Amino acid sequence: MTAWTPMFRSGSIRLRLAIWYSAVLLLGLMLFSAAIWFTLQRQLLAGVDARLAQRVESLRAMLQLEQNEPDLREEASEFAAASGAGWIEVRDNRGVFLLAPNGMLAADDFHTAAPTTVIREGRRIRLRAAKVLSYDAAVASPL
């Protein structure tokens, strides 16, 4: 037995019920808070993942339209600048970058099968890699 057990047993029924109700309420609030936190995290990541998928599809459309242009690098740079916050890196099947790396994404980021959260330079980013036509692409967004 612990040191507080005799004092707890000698307390009134009101004190014991108040402590039990408080403990049950605390446990319930903790479970509710954890459920809300996990649900909110999943919903927010789903929104980021949808935006990343949209960026990949926009990149695919741009590359289909501009793939025969002599200044494809310039068009891709303009696309990346206009596409909003985040990073886009594109390389061909030989590993030559169409969109030059900015140092935020690593070489193995082009081989992730599903959207993942990674830490680069102390920042959490959400990453999605895809095969776009004959190019390997990686798009990322800060979290």
Short mmCIF file of N, CA and C in Angstrom, two decimals:
data_model
loop_
_atom_site.label_atom_id
_atom_site.label_comp_id
_atom_site.label_asym_id
_atom_site.label_seq_id
_atom_site.Cartn_x
_atom_site.Cartn_y
_atom_site.Cartn_z
N MET A 1 0.83 -1.19 0.00
CA MET A 1 0.00 0.00 0.00
C MET A 1 0.87 1.24 0.00
N THR A 2 0.37 2.26 -0.63
CA THR A 2 1.12 3.51 -0.69
C THR A 2 0.79 4.36 0.53
N ALA A 3 1.55 5.44 0.67
CA ALA A 3 1.39 6.30 1.85
C ALA A 3 0.06 7.04 1.86
N TRP A 4 -0.51 7.32 0.71
CA TRP A 4 -1.74 8.11 0.69
C TRP A 4 -2.99 7.24 0.80
N THR A 5 -2.87 5.92 0.71
CA THR A 5 -4.03 5.04 0.78
C THR A 5 -4.80 5.16 2.09
N PRO A 6 -4.14 5.15 3.28
CA PRO A 6 -4.92 5.30 4.51
C PRO A 6 -5.66 6.63 4.58
N MET A 7 -5.03 7.70 4.10
CA MET A 7 -5.69 9.00 4.14
C MET A 7 -6.88 9.00 3.18
N PHE A 8 -6.71 8.35 2.02
CA PHE A 8 -7.78 8.26 1.04
C PHE A 8 -8.95 7.46 1.59
N ARG A 9 -8.66 6.37 2.28
CA ARG A 9 -9.73 5.55 2.85
C ARG A 9 -10.44 6.24 4.01
N SER A 10 -9.70 7.09 4.70
CA SER A 10 -10.34 7.76 5.84
C SER A 10 -11.15 8.97 5.42
N GLY A 11 -11.02 9.41 4.14
CA GLY A 11 -11.77 10.57 3.67
C GLY A 11 -13.24 10.25 3.54
N SER A 12 -14.01 11.29 3.43
CA SER A 12 -15.45 11.11 3.30
C SER A 12 -15.78 10.55 1.92
N ILE A 13 -17.00 10.08 1.81
CA ILE A 13 -17.45 9.53 0.53
C ILE A 13 -17.49 10.62 -0.53
N ARG A 14 -17.77 11.85 -0.12
CA ARG A 14 -17.78 12.96 -1.06
C ARG A 14 -16.40 13.18 -1.68
N LEU A 15 -15.38 13.14 -0.85
CA LEU A 15 -14.02 13.33 -1.34
C LEU A 15 -13.63 12.20 -2.29
N ARG A 16 -13.93 10.97 -1.92
CA ARG A 16 -13.59 9.85 -2.78
C ARG A 16 -14.33 9.91 -4.12
N LEU A 17 -15.63 10.25 -4.10
CA LEU A 17 -16.39 10.38 -5.35
C LEU A 17 -15.86 11.53 -6.20
N ALA A 18 -15.52 12.64 -5.58
CA ALA A 18 -14.98 13.79 -6.33
C ALA A 18 -13.67 13.42 -7.01
N ILE A 19 -12.82 12.68 -6.32
CA ILE A 19 -11.55 12.25 -6.90
C ILE A 19 -11.80 11.27 -8.06
N TRP A 20 -12.72 10.31 -7.87
CA TRP A 20 -13.02 9.36 -8.94
C TRP A 20 -13.64 10.07 -10.15
N TYR A 21 -14.58 10.97 -9.92
CA TYR A 21 -15.19 11.71 -11.02
C TYR A 21 -14.14 12.55 -11.75
N SER A 22 -13.25 13.18 -11.00
CA SER A 22 -12.19 13.98 -11.61
C SER A 22 -11.26 13.12 -12.45
N ALA A 23 -10.92 11.95 -11.94
CA ALA A 23 -10.03 11.05 -12.68
C ALA A 23 -10.71 10.56 -13.96
N VAL A 24 -11.98 10.20 -13.88
CA VAL A 24 -12.71 9.74 -15.07
C VAL A 24 -12.85 10.88 -16.07
N LEU A 25 -13.15 12.08 -15.60
CA LEU A 25 -13.27 13.23 -16.48
C LEU A 25 -11.93 13.54 -17.16
N LEU A 26 -10.85 13.49 -16.41
CA LEU A 26 -9.53 13.73 -16.97
C LEU A 26 -9.20 12.70 -18.05
N LEU A 27 -9.45 11.44 -17.77
CA LEU A 27 -9.20 10.39 -18.75
C LEU A 27 -10.05 10.59 -20.01
N GLY A 28 -11.30 10.92 -19.82
CA GLY A 28 -12.18 11.17 -20.97
C GLY A 28 -11.72 12.35 -21.80
N LEU A 29 -11.32 13.42 -21.16
CA LEU A 29 -10.83 14.59 -21.89
C LEU A 29 -9.53 14.28 -22.63
N MET A 30 -8.67 13.49 -22.02
CA MET A 30 -7.42 13.12 -22.69
C MET A 30 -7.69 12.27 -23.92
N LEU A 31 -8.61 11.30 -23.82
CA LEU A 31 -8.95 10.47 -24.97
C LEU A 31 -9.61 11.29 -26.08
N PHE A 32 -10.51 12.18 -25.70
CA PHE A 32 -11.18 13.04 -26.67
C PHE A 32 -10.17 13.95 -27.37
N SER A 33 -9.25 14.54 -26.61
CA SER A 33 -8.24 15.42 -27.18
C SER A 33 -7.33 14.66 -28.14
N ALA A 34 -6.93 13.46 -27.78
CA ALA A 34 -6.08 12.66 -28.67
C ALA A 34 -6.82 12.31 -29.96
N ALA A 35 -8.09 11.97 -29.85
CA ALA A 35 -8.87 11.64 -31.05
C ALA A 35 -9.01 12.86 -31.96
N ILE A 36 -9.27 14.01 -31.39
CA ILE A 36 -9.38 15.24 -32.17
C ILE A 36 -8.05 15.57 -32.84
N TRP A 37 -6.95 15.44 -32.10
CA TRP A 37 -5.63 15.76 -32.64
C TRP A 37 -5.28 14.86 -33.82
N PHE A 38 -5.48 13.55 -33.69
CA PHE A 38 -5.17 12.63 -34.78
C PHE A 38 -6.08 12.87 -35.99
N THR A 39 -7.34 13.13 -35.76
CA THR A 39 -8.26 13.39 -36.86
C THR A 39 -7.89 14.67 -37.60
N LEU A 40 -7.58 15.71 -36.85
CA LEU A 40 -7.21 16.97 -37.46
C LEU A 40 -5.90 16.83 -38.24
N GLN A 41 -4.95 16.11 -37.71
CA GLN A 41 -3.69 15.90 -38.40
C GLN A 41 -3.91 15.17 -39.73
N ARG A 42 -4.72 14.14 -39.72
CA ARG A 42 -5.02 13.39 -40.95
C ARG A 42 -5.72 14.27 -41.98
N GLN A 43 -6.68 15.09 -41.52
CA GLN A 43 -7.40 15.96 -42.44
C GLN A 43 -6.49 17.01 -43.06
N LEU A 44 -5.61 17.60 -42.25
CA LEU A 44 -4.70 18.61 -42.77
C LEU A 44 -3.71 18.00 -43.76
N LEU A 45 -3.17 16.83 -43.44
CA LEU A 45 -2.24 16.17 -44.36
C LEU A 45 -2.95 15.75 -45.65
N ALA A 46 -4.21 15.36 -45.55
CA ALA A 46 -4.96 15.00 -46.76
C ALA A 46 -5.10 16.21 -47.67
N GLY A 47 -5.31 17.39 -47.11
CA GLY A 47 -5.38 18.61 -47.92
C GLY A 47 -4.06 18.93 -48.58
N VAL A 48 -2.96 18.79 -47.86
CA VAL A 48 -1.63 19.03 -48.43
C VAL A 48 -1.35 18.01 -49.52
N ASP A 49 -1.70 16.74 -49.28
CA ASP A 49 -1.48 15.70 -50.28
C ASP A 49 -2.28 15.98 -51.55
N ALA A 50 -3.49 16.49 -51.40
CA ALA A 50 -4.32 16.81 -52.57
C ALA A 50 -3.69 17.95 -53.37
N ARG A 51 -3.15 18.96 -52.68
CA ARG A 51 -2.48 20.06 -53.38
C ARG A 51 -1.22 19.56 -54.10
N LEU A 52 -0.48 18.65 -53.47
CA LEU A 52 0.71 18.11 -54.11
C LEU A 52 0.33 17.30 -55.36
N ALA A 53 -0.73 16.52 -55.27
CA ALA A 53 -1.19 15.76 -56.44
C ALA A 53 -1.63 16.70 -57.55
N GLN A 54 -2.26 17.79 -57.18
CA GLN A 54 -2.68 18.78 -58.18
C GLN A 54 -1.46 19.41 -58.85
N ARG A 55 -0.42 19.68 -58.07
CA ARG A 55 0.80 20.25 -58.65
C ARG A 55 1.46 19.27 -59.61
N VAL A 56 1.45 17.98 -59.28
CA VAL A 56 2.01 16.97 -60.18
C VAL A 56 1.22 16.93 -61.49
N GLU A 57 -0.11 16.98 -61.38
CA GLU A 57 -0.93 16.97 -62.59
C GLU A 57 -0.73 18.22 -63.42
N SER A 58 -0.58 19.36 -62.77
CA SER A 58 -0.29 20.60 -63.50
C SER A 58 1.07 20.52 -64.19
N LEU A 59 2.04 19.94 -63.51
CA LEU A 59 3.36 19.74 -64.10
C LEU A 59 3.27 18.81 -65.31
N ARG A 60 2.48 17.76 -65.19
CA ARG A 60 2.28 16.84 -66.30
C ARG A 60 1.68 17.57 -67.51
N ALA A 61 0.67 18.39 -67.26
CA ALA A 61 0.03 19.13 -68.35
C ALA A 61 1.02 20.11 -68.99
N MET A 62 1.81 20.80 -68.19
CA MET A 62 2.79 21.74 -68.73
C MET A 62 3.84 21.01 -69.56
N LEU A 63 4.33 19.87 -69.08
CA LEU A 63 5.34 19.13 -69.83
C LEU A 63 4.78 18.57 -71.13
N GLN A 64 3.52 18.16 -71.13
CA GLN A 64 2.90 17.66 -72.37
C GLN A 64 2.78 18.78 -73.40
N LEU A 65 2.43 19.96 -72.95
CA LEU A 65 2.28 21.09 -73.87
C LEU A 65 3.63 21.60 -74.37
N GLU A 66 4.62 21.61 -73.49
CA GLU A 66 5.89 22.27 -73.80
C GLU A 66 7.04 21.31 -74.10
N GLN A 67 6.80 20.01 -74.17
CA GLN A 67 7.91 19.06 -74.27
C GLN A 67 8.74 19.21 -75.54
N ASN A 68 8.18 19.74 -76.60
CA ASN A 68 8.94 19.91 -77.85
C ASN A 68 9.51 21.31 -78.01
N GLU A 69 9.34 22.14 -77.01
CA GLU A 69 9.85 23.50 -77.07
C GLU A 69 11.36 23.50 -76.83
N PRO A 70 12.11 24.35 -77.53
CA PRO A 70 13.56 24.40 -77.31
C PRO A 70 13.94 25.00 -75.96
N ASP A 71 13.09 25.83 -75.41
CA ASP A 71 13.39 26.47 -74.12
C ASP A 71 12.56 25.83 -72.99
N LEU A 72 12.56 24.51 -72.93
CA LEU A 72 11.77 23.79 -71.93
C LEU A 72 12.22 24.12 -70.52
N ARG A 73 13.51 24.29 -70.31
CA ARG A 73 14.01 24.64 -68.96
C ARG A 73 13.43 25.97 -68.49
N GLU A 74 13.38 26.94 -69.37
CA GLU A 74 12.84 28.24 -69.01
C GLU A 74 11.35 28.14 -68.70
N GLU A 75 10.63 27.39 -69.52
CA GLU A 75 9.19 27.19 -69.27
C GLU A 75 8.97 26.49 -67.94
N ALA A 76 9.78 25.49 -67.63
CA ALA A 76 9.64 24.77 -66.36
C ALA A 76 9.97 25.68 -65.18
N SER A 77 10.97 26.53 -65.33
CA SER A 77 11.31 27.48 -64.25
C SER A 77 10.17 28.46 -64.01
N GLU A 78 9.57 28.94 -65.10
CA GLU A 78 8.43 29.85 -64.95
C GLU A 78 7.25 29.14 -64.28
N PHE A 79 7.03 27.89 -64.67
CA PHE A 79 5.95 27.11 -64.04
C PHE A 79 6.20 26.96 -62.55
N ALA A 80 7.44 26.62 -62.17
CA ALA A 80 7.76 26.42 -60.75
C ALA A 80 7.58 27.71 -59.97
N ALA A 81 7.98 28.84 -60.56
CA ALA A 81 7.84 30.13 -59.87
C ALA A 81 6.37 30.51 -59.70
N ALA A 82 5.55 30.17 -60.68
CA ALA A 82 4.14 30.55 -60.63
C ALA A 82 3.28 29.57 -59.85
N SER A 83 3.82 28.41 -59.51
CA SER A 83 2.96 27.39 -58.88
C SER A 83 2.81 27.54 -57.38
N GLY A 84 3.40 28.54 -56.78
CA GLY A 84 3.16 28.80 -55.38
C GLY A 84 4.25 28.29 -54.46
N ALA A 85 3.93 28.28 -53.17
CA ALA A 85 4.91 27.88 -52.15
C ALA A 85 5.27 26.41 -52.29
N GLY A 86 6.51 26.13 -52.04
CA GLY A 86 6.97 24.75 -52.11
C GLY A 86 8.11 24.61 -53.09
N TRP A 87 8.45 23.37 -53.38
CA TRP A 87 9.59 23.07 -54.24
C TRP A 87 9.17 22.07 -55.30
N ILE A 88 9.75 22.24 -56.48
CA ILE A 88 9.56 21.29 -57.57
C ILE A 88 10.93 20.99 -58.14
N GLU A 89 11.24 19.73 -58.27
CA GLU A 89 12.46 19.33 -58.94
C GLU A 89 12.10 18.26 -59.97
N VAL A 90 12.66 18.41 -61.16
CA VAL A 90 12.37 17.49 -62.25
C VAL A 90 13.70 17.10 -62.90
N ARG A 91 13.86 15.80 -63.12
CA ARG A 91 15.06 15.33 -63.82
C ARG A 91 14.67 14.28 -64.85
N ASP A 92 15.51 14.15 -65.86
CA ASP A 92 15.22 13.16 -66.90
C ASP A 92 15.75 11.80 -66.47
N ASN A 93 15.59 10.81 -67.34
CA ASN A 93 15.96 9.44 -66.97
C ASN A 93 17.47 9.25 -66.85
N ARG A 94 18.27 10.22 -67.29
CA ARG A 94 19.72 10.16 -67.11
C ARG A 94 20.17 10.85 -65.83
N GLY A 95 19.24 11.50 -65.14
CA GLY A 95 19.57 12.20 -63.90
C GLY A 95 19.88 13.67 -64.09
N VAL A 96 19.74 14.18 -65.31
CA VAL A 96 20.00 15.59 -65.60
C VAL A 96 18.75 16.38 -65.19
N PHE A 97 18.97 17.42 -64.41
CA PHE A 97 17.85 18.20 -63.88
C PHE A 97 17.28 19.15 -64.93
N LEU A 98 15.97 19.08 -65.10
CA LEU A 98 15.24 20.05 -65.91
C LEU A 98 14.98 21.29 -65.07
N LEU A 99 14.56 21.06 -63.85
CA LEU A 99 14.44 22.12 -62.85
C LEU A 99 15.56 21.89 -61.85
N ALA A 100 16.45 22.83 -61.73
CA ALA A 100 17.65 22.66 -60.91
C ALA A 100 17.27 22.45 -59.45
N PRO A 101 18.01 21.59 -58.76
CA PRO A 101 17.72 21.35 -57.35
C PRO A 101 18.01 22.58 -56.51
N ASN A 102 17.20 22.76 -55.50
CA ASN A 102 17.38 23.89 -54.60
C ASN A 102 18.03 23.48 -53.29
N GLY A 103 18.44 22.24 -53.18
CA GLY A 103 19.09 21.78 -51.96
C GLY A 103 18.14 21.26 -50.90
N MET A 104 16.86 21.49 -51.09
CA MET A 104 15.90 21.06 -50.08
C MET A 104 15.54 19.58 -50.23
N LEU A 105 15.54 19.08 -51.46
CA LEU A 105 15.17 17.69 -51.70
C LEU A 105 16.42 16.85 -51.94
N ALA A 106 16.37 15.60 -51.52
CA ALA A 106 17.51 14.69 -51.66
C ALA A 106 17.28 13.75 -52.84
N ALA A 107 18.33 13.07 -53.26
CA ALA A 107 18.24 12.18 -54.42
C ALA A 107 17.24 11.05 -54.19
N ASP A 108 17.17 10.52 -52.97
CA ASP A 108 16.25 9.42 -52.71
C ASP A 108 14.79 9.89 -52.61
N ASP A 109 14.55 11.19 -52.59
CA ASP A 109 13.18 11.70 -52.55
C ASP A 109 12.42 11.41 -53.84
N PHE A 110 13.13 11.11 -54.91
CA PHE A 110 12.48 10.83 -56.18
C PHE A 110 11.92 9.41 -56.24
N HIS A 111 12.17 8.62 -55.21
CA HIS A 111 11.75 7.22 -55.22
C HIS A 111 10.73 6.88 -54.14
N THR A 112 10.11 7.88 -53.54
CA THR A 112 9.09 7.60 -52.53
C THR A 112 7.79 7.20 -53.23
N ALA A 113 7.19 6.13 -52.74
CA ALA A 113 5.99 5.60 -53.38
C ALA A 113 4.73 6.39 -53.02
N ALA A 114 4.68 6.93 -51.83
CA ALA A 114 3.49 7.64 -51.36
C ALA A 114 3.94 8.97 -50.74
N PRO A 115 3.02 9.91 -50.58
CA PRO A 115 3.40 11.15 -49.92
C PRO A 115 3.97 10.87 -48.52
N THR A 116 5.07 11.51 -48.21
CA THR A 116 5.72 11.31 -46.92
C THR A 116 6.12 12.65 -46.33
N THR A 117 6.29 12.66 -45.04
CA THR A 117 6.78 13.83 -44.33
C THR A 117 8.25 13.60 -44.02
N VAL A 118 9.09 14.54 -44.43
CA VAL A 118 10.52 14.45 -44.19
C VAL A 118 10.99 15.75 -43.55
N ILE A 119 12.15 15.69 -42.94
CA ILE A 119 12.74 16.87 -42.32
C ILE A 119 13.98 17.23 -43.13
N ARG A 120 14.00 18.45 -43.65
CA ARG A 120 15.13 18.96 -44.41
C ARG A 120 15.52 20.32 -43.84
N GLU A 121 16.78 20.44 -43.50
CA GLU A 121 17.31 21.69 -42.95
C GLU A 121 16.49 22.17 -41.75
N GLY A 122 16.05 21.22 -40.94
CA GLY A 122 15.29 21.54 -39.74
C GLY A 122 13.83 21.89 -39.99
N ARG A 123 13.36 21.74 -41.20
CA ARG A 123 11.97 22.06 -41.54
C ARG A 123 11.25 20.79 -41.94
N ARG A 124 9.99 20.68 -41.51
CA ARG A 124 9.15 19.55 -41.92
C ARG A 124 8.51 19.90 -43.25
N ILE A 125 8.66 18.99 -44.22
CA ILE A 125 8.03 19.19 -45.51
C ILE A 125 7.29 17.92 -45.90
N ARG A 126 6.25 18.10 -46.67
CA ARG A 126 5.48 16.97 -47.20
C ARG A 126 5.93 16.78 -48.64
N LEU A 127 6.25 15.56 -49.00
CA LEU A 127 6.89 15.26 -50.27
C LEU A 127 6.08 14.25 -51.06
N ARG A 128 6.00 14.47 -52.37
CA ARG A 128 5.36 13.51 -53.26
C ARG A 128 6.24 13.38 -54.50
N ALA A 129 6.56 12.16 -54.87
CA ALA A 129 7.35 11.89 -56.08
C ALA A 129 6.46 11.21 -57.09
N ALA A 130 6.75 11.45 -58.37
CA ALA A 130 5.93 10.85 -59.43
C ALA A 130 6.75 10.76 -60.71
N LYS A 131 6.36 9.84 -61.54
CA LYS A 131 6.90 9.73 -62.89
C LYS A 131 5.99 10.55 -63.79
N VAL A 132 6.55 11.58 -64.41
CA VAL A 132 5.78 12.48 -65.27
C VAL A 132 6.37 12.40 -66.67
N LEU A 133 5.63 11.77 -67.56
CA LEU A 133 6.12 11.47 -68.90
C LEU A 133 7.43 10.70 -68.78
N SER A 134 8.51 11.23 -69.33
CA SER A 134 9.80 10.53 -69.22
C SER A 134 10.67 11.12 -68.12
N TYR A 135 10.08 11.92 -67.25
CA TYR A 135 10.82 12.61 -66.19
C TYR A 135 10.46 12.05 -64.82
N ASP A 136 11.41 12.18 -63.90
CA ASP A 136 11.13 11.93 -62.48
C ASP A 136 10.91 13.28 -61.83
N ALA A 137 9.83 13.41 -61.09
CA ALA A 137 9.50 14.69 -60.46
C ALA A 137 9.31 14.48 -58.97
N ALA A 138 9.68 15.49 -58.22
CA ALA A 138 9.41 15.52 -56.78
C ALA A 138 8.86 16.90 -56.46
N VAL A 139 7.71 16.93 -55.82
CA VAL A 139 7.11 18.19 -55.39
C VAL A 139 6.99 18.14 -53.88
N ALA A 140 7.20 19.28 -53.25
CA ALA A 140 7.17 19.32 -51.79
C ALA A 140 6.52 20.63 -51.35
N SER A 141 5.97 20.57 -50.15
CA SER A 141 5.31 21.74 -49.56
C SER A 141 5.68 21.81 -48.09
N PRO A 142 5.92 23.01 -47.58
CA PRO A 142 6.25 23.13 -46.15
C PRO A 142 5.03 22.83 -45.28
N LEU A 143 5.29 22.28 -44.12
CA LEU A 143 4.20 22.01 -43.17
C LEU A 143 4.22 23.03 -42.06
#
